[in-house]
CSV table of C-alpha atoms in Angstrom, one decimal:
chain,number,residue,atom,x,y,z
A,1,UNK,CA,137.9,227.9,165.2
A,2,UNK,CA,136.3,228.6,162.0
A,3,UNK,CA,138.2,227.9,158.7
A,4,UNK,CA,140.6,225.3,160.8
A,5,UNK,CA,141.8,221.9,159.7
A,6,UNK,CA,143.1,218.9,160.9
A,7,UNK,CA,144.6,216.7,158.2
A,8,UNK,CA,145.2,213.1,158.8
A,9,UNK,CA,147.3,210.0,157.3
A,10,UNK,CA,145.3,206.9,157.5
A,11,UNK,CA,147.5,203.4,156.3
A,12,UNK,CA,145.4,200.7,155.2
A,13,UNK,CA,148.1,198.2,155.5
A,14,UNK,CA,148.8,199.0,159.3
A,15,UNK,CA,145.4,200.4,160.1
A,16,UNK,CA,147.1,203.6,161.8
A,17,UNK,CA,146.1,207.5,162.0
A,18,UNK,CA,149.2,209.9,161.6
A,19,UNK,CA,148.3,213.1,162.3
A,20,UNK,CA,150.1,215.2,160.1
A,21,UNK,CA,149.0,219.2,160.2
A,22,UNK,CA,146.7,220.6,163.0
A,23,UNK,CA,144.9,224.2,163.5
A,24,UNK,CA,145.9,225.1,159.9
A,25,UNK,CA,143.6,226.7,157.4
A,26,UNK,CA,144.7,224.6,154.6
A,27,UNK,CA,144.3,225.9,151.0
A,28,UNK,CA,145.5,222.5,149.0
A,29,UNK,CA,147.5,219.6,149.6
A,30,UNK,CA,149.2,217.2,147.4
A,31,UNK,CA,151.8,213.8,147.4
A,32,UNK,CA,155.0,214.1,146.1
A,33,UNK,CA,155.6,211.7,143.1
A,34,UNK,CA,157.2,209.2,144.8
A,35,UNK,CA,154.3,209.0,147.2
A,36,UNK,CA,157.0,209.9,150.0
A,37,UNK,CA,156.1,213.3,151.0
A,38,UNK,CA,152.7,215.8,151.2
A,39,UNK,CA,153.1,219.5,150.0
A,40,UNK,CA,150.8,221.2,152.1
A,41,UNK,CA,149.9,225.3,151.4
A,42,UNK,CA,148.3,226.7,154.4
A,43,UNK,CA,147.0,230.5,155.1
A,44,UNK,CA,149.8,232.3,156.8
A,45,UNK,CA,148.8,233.1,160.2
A,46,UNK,CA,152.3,234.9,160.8
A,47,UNK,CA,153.4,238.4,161.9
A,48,UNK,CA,154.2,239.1,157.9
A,49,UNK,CA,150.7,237.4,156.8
A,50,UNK,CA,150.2,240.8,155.4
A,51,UNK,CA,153.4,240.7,152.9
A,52,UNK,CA,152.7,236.5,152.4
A,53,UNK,CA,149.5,235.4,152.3
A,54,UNK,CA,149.8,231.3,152.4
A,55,UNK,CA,152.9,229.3,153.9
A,56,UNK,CA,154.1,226.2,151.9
A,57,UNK,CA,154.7,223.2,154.4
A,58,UNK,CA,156.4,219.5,153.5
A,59,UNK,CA,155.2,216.5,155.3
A,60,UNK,CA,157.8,213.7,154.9
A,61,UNK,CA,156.2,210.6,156.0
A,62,UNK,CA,158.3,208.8,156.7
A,63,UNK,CA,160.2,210.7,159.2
A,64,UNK,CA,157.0,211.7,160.4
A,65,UNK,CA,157.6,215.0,160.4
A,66,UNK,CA,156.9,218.6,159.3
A,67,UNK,CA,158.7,221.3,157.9
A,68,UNK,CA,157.8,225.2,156.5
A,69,UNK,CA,159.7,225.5,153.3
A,70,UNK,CA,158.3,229.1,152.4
A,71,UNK,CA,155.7,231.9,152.6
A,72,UNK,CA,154.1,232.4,149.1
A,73,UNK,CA,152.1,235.1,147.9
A,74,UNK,CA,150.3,232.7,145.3
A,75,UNK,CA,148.2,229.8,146.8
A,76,UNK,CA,149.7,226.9,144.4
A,77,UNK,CA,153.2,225.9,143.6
A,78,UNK,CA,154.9,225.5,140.3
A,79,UNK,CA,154.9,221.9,138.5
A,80,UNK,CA,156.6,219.5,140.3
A,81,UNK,CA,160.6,219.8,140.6
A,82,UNK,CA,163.7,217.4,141.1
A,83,UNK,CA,163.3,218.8,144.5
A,84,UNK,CA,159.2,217.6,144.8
A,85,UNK,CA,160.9,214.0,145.3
């Protein structure tokens, strides 16, 4: 569909694709200062998309894995917080 992404990891040590947020229409995206997480912030596409326009998402790579943290009105996130790490 129009407007969707597909945002991938690609490791040049291994030489592996990680897949790591499909059918999203991604706003931004960023890595954690450690380099150990991605901060994704997404168009909500949720029943309260009307209240919360973008969803904030965390990627932790390592676990391969990916969480919502929050819905946001604003399509950015403050400067980077002891919890950012």
């Amino acid at each position: 569909e129009e407007g969707y992404a597909i945002l991938d990891l690609y490791s040049t040590k291994d030489k592996t694709k990680t897949n790591v947020a499909t059918g999203m229409m991604l706003n931004d995206y960023f890595f954690s200062v450690d380099g150990k997480k991605i901060y994704i912030i997404a168009d909500n596409t949720e029943a309260n998309a009307n209240e919360y326009l973008y969803s904030v998402y965390e990627y932790d790579i390592e676990a391969k894995s990916l969480t919502k943290l929050f819905d946001s009105v604003m399509p950015c996130l403050p400067p980077p917080t002891p919890l950012m790490k």
